[in-house]
PDB file of C-alpha atoms and ligand atoms in Angstrom:
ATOM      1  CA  UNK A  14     114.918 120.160 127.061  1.00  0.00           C
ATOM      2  CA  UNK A  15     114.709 116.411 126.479  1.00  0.00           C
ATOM      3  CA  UNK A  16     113.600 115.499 122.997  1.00  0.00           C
ATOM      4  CA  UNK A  17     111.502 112.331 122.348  1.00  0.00           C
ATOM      5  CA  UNK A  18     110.461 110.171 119.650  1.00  0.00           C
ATOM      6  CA  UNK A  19     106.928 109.736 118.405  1.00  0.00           C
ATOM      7  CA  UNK A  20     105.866 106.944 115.942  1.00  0.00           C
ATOM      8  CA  UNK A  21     103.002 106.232 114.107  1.00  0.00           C
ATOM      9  CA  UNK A  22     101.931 103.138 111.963  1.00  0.00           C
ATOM     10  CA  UNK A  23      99.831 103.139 108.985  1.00  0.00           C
ATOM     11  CA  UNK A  24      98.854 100.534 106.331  1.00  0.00           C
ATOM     12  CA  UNK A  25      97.608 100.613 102.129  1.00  0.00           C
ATOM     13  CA  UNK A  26      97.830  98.462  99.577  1.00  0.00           C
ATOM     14  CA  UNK A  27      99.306  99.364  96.472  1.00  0.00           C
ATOM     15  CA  UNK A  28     100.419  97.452  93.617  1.00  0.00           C
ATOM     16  CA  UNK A  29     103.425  98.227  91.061  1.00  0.00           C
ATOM     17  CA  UNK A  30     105.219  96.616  88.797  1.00  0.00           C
ATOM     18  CA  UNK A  31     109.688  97.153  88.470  1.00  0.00           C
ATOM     19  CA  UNK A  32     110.472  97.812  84.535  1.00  0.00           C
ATOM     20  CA  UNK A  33     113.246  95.595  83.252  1.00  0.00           C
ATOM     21  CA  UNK A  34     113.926  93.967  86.707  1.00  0.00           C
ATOM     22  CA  UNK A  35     115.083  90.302  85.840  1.00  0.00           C
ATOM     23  CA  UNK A  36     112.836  88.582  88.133  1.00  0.00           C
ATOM     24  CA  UNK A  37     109.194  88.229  89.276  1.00  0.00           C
ATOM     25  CA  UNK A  38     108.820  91.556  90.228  1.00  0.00           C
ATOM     26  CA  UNK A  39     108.330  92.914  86.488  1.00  0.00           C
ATOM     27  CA  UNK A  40     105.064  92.005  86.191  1.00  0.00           C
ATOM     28  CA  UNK A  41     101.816  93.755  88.337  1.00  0.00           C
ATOM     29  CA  UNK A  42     101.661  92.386  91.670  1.00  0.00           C
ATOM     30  CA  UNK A  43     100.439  93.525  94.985  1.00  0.00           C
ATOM     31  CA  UNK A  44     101.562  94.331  98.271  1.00  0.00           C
ATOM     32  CA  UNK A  45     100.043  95.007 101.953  1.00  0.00           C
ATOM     33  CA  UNK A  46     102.694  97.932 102.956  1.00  0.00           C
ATOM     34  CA  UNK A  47     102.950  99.030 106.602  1.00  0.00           C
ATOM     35  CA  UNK A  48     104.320 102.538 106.608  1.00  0.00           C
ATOM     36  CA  UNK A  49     105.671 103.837 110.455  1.00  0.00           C
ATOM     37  CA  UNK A  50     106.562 107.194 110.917  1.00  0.00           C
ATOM     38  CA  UNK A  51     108.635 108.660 113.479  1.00  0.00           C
ATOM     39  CA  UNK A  52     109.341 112.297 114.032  1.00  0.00           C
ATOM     40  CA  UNK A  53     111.077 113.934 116.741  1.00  0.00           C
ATOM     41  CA  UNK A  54     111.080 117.070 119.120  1.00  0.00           C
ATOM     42  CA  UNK A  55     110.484 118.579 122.247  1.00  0.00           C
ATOM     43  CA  UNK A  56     107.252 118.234 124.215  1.00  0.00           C
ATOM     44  CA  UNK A  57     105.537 121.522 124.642  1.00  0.00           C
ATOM     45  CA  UNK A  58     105.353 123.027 128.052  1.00  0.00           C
ATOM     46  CA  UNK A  59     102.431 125.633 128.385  1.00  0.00           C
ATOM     47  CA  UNK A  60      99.884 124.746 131.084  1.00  0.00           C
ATOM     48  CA  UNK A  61      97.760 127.455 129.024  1.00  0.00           C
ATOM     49  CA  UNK A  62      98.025 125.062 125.420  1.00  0.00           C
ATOM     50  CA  UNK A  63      95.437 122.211 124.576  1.00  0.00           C
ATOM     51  CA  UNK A  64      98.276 120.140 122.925  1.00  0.00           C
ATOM     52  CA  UNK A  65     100.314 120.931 126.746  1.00  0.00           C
ATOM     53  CA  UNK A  66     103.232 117.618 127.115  1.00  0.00           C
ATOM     54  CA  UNK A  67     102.901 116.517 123.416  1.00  0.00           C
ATOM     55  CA  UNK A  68     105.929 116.707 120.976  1.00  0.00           C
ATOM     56  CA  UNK A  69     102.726 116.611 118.532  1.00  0.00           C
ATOM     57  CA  UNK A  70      99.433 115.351 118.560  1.00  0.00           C
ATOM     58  CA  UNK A  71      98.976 111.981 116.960  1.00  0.00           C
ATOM     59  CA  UNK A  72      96.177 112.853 114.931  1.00  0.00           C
ATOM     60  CA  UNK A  73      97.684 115.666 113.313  1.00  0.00           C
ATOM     61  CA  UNK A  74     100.302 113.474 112.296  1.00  0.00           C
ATOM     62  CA  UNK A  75      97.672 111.419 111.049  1.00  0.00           C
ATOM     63  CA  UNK A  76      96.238 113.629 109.435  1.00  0.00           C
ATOM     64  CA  UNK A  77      99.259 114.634 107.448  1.00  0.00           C
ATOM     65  CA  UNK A  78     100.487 111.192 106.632  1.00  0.00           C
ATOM     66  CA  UNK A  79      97.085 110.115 105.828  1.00  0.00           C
ATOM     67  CA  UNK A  80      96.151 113.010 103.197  1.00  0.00           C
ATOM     68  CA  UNK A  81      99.980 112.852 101.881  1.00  0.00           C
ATOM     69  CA  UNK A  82     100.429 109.699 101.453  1.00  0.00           C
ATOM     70  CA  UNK A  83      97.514 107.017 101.985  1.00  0.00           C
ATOM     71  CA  UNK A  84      94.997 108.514 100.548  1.00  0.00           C
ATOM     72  CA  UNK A  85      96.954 109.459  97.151  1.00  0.00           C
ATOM     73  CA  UNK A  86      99.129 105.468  97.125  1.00  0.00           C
ATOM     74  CA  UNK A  87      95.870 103.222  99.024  1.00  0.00           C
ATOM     75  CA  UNK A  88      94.700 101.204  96.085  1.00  0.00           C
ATOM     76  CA  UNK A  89      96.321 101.733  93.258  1.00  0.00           C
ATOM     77  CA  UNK A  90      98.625 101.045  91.137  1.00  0.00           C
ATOM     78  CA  UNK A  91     102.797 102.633  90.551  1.00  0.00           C
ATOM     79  CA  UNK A  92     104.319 101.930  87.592  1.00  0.00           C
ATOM     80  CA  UNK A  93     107.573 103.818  86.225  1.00  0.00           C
ATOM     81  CA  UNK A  94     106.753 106.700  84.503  1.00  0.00           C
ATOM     82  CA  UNK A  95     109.347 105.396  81.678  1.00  0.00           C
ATOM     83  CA  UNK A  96     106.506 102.611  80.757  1.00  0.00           C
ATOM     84  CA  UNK A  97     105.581 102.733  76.963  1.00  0.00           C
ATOM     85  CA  UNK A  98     102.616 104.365  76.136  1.00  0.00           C
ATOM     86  CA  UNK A  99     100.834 100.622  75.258  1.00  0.00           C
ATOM     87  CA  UNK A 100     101.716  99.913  78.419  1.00  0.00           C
ATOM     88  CA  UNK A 101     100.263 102.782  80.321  1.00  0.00           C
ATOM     89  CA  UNK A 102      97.046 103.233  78.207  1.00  0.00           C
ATOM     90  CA  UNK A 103      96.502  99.378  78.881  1.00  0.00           C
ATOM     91  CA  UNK A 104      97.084  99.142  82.408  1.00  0.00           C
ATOM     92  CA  UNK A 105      94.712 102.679  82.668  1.00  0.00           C
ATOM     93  CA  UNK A 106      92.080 100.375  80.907  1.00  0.00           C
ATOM     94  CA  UNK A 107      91.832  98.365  83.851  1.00  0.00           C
ATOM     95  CA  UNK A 108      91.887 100.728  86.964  1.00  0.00           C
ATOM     96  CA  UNK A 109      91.019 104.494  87.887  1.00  0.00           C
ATOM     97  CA  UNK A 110      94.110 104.383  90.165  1.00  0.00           C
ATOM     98  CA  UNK A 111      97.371 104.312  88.598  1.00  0.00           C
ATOM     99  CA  UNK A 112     100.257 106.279  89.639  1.00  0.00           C
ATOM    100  CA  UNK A 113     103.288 107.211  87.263  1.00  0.00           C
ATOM    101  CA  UNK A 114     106.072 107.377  89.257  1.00  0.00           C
ATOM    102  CA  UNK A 115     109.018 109.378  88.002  1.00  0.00           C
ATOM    103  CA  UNK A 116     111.459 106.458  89.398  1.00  0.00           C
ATOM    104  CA  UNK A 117     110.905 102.945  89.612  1.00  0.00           C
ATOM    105  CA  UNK A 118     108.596 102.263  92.507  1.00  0.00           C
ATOM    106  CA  UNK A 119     111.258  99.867  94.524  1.00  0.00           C
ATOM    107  CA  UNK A 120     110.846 100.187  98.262  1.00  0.00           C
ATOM    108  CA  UNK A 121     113.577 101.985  98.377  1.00  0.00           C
ATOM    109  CA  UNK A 122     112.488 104.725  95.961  1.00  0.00           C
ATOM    110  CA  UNK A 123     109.243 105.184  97.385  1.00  0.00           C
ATOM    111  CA  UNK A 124     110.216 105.825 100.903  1.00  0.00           C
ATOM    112  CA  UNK A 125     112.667 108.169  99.741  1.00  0.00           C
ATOM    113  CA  UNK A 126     109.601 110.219  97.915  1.00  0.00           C
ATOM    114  CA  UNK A 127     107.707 109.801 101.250  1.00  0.00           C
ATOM    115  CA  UNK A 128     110.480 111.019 103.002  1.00  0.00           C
ATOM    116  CA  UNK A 129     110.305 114.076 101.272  1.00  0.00           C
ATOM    117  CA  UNK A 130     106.415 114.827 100.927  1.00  0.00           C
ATOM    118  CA  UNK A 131     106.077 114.074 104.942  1.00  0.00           C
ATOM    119  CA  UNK A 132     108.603 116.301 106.077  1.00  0.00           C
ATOM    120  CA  UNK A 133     107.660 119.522 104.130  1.00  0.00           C
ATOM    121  CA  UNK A 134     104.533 119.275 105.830  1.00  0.00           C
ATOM    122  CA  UNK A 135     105.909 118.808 108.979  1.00  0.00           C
ATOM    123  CA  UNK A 136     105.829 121.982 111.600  1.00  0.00           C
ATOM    124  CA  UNK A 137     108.726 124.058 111.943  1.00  0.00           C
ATOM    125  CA  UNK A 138     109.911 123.226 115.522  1.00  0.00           C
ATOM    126  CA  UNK A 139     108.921 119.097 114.637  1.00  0.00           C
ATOM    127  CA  UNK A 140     111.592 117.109 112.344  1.00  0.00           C
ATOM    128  CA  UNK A 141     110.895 113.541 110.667  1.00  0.00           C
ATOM    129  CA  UNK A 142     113.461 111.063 112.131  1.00  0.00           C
ATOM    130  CA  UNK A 143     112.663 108.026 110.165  1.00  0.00           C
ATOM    131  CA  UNK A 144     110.422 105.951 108.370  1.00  0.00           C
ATOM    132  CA  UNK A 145     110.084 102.391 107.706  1.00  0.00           C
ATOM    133  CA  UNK A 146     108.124 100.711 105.184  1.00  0.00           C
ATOM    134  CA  UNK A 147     107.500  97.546 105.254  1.00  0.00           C
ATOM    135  CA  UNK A 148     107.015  95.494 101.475  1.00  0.00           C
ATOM    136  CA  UNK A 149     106.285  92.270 102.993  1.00  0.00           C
ATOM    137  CA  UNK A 150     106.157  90.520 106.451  1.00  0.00           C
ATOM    138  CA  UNK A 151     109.968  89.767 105.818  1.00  0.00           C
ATOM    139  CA  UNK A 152     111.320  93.042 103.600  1.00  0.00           C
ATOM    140  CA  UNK A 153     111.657  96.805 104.710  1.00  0.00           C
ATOM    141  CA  UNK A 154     113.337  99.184 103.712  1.00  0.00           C
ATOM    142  CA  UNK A 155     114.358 102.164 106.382  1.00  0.00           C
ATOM    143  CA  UNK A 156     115.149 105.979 105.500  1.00  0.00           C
ATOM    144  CA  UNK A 157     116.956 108.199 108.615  1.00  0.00           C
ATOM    145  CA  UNK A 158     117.005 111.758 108.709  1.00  0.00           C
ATOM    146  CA  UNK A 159     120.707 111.441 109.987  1.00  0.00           C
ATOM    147  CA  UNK A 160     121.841 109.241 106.924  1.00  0.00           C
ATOM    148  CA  UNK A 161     120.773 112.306 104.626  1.00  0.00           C
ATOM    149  CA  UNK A 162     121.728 115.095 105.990  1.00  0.00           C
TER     150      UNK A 162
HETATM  151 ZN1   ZN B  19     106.676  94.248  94.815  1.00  0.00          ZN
END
């Protein structure tokens, strides 16, 4: 049966700061990330099922990428979990949300991690295709099933 495509777009804003990176980006700044999800599979065919012609209903996605991801990254703040201590007790001064990463939050790091949370929760006959997450209005970074296999 044919197999289709369903994306999804979602938005936070999280700040982090890249250890050691020889430019601006070492110190705490702020982005407005768009996050789009795509998964794939076939539509279901059951005149008998609520959910009858979707792949998946959008608000489950939702709700998977929302309590996964948004809700944990929305508002706060990533820094590498490799930080000195002044550093982390300082910075946890100043907000209640700070995430220590285990990598350094780069675009590309992150989406890899989302990657991975997303698609374990993900149901059995649905696969994630892609995601794309968008840094800036200029700068994404993309992460394909197909390149990771
Ligand atoms: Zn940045």
């Amino acid at each position: 049966m044919t197999r289709i495509r369903l994306t999804k777009e979602f938005k936070f804003e999280m700040s982090h700061a890249l250890k050691g990176y020889d430019g601006l980006c070492k110190n705490i700044h702020g982005h407005s990330y768009k996050l789009r999800v795509t998964i794939i599979g076939e539509p279901l065919n059951n005149q008998n099922h609520p959910k009858n012609g979707m792949v998946m209903d959008f608000g489950d996605l939702k709700r998977i990428v929302n309590r996964e991801i948004i809700d944990v990254y929305d508002h706060t703040v990533v820094i590498s979990n490799s930080e000195s201590d002044a550093v982390k007790e300082g910075i946890g001064k100043a907000t209640e949300r700070i995430i220590f990463s285990p990598y350094q939050p780069t675009c590309e790091n992150l989406i890899d991690d989302f990657a991975e949370k997303i698609s374990k929760h993900l149901p059995d006959n649905i696969s994630l295709y892609s995601l794309r997450l968008d840094e800036t209005a200029s700068s994404y970074a993309e992460w394909y099933a197909s390149d990771n296999v």
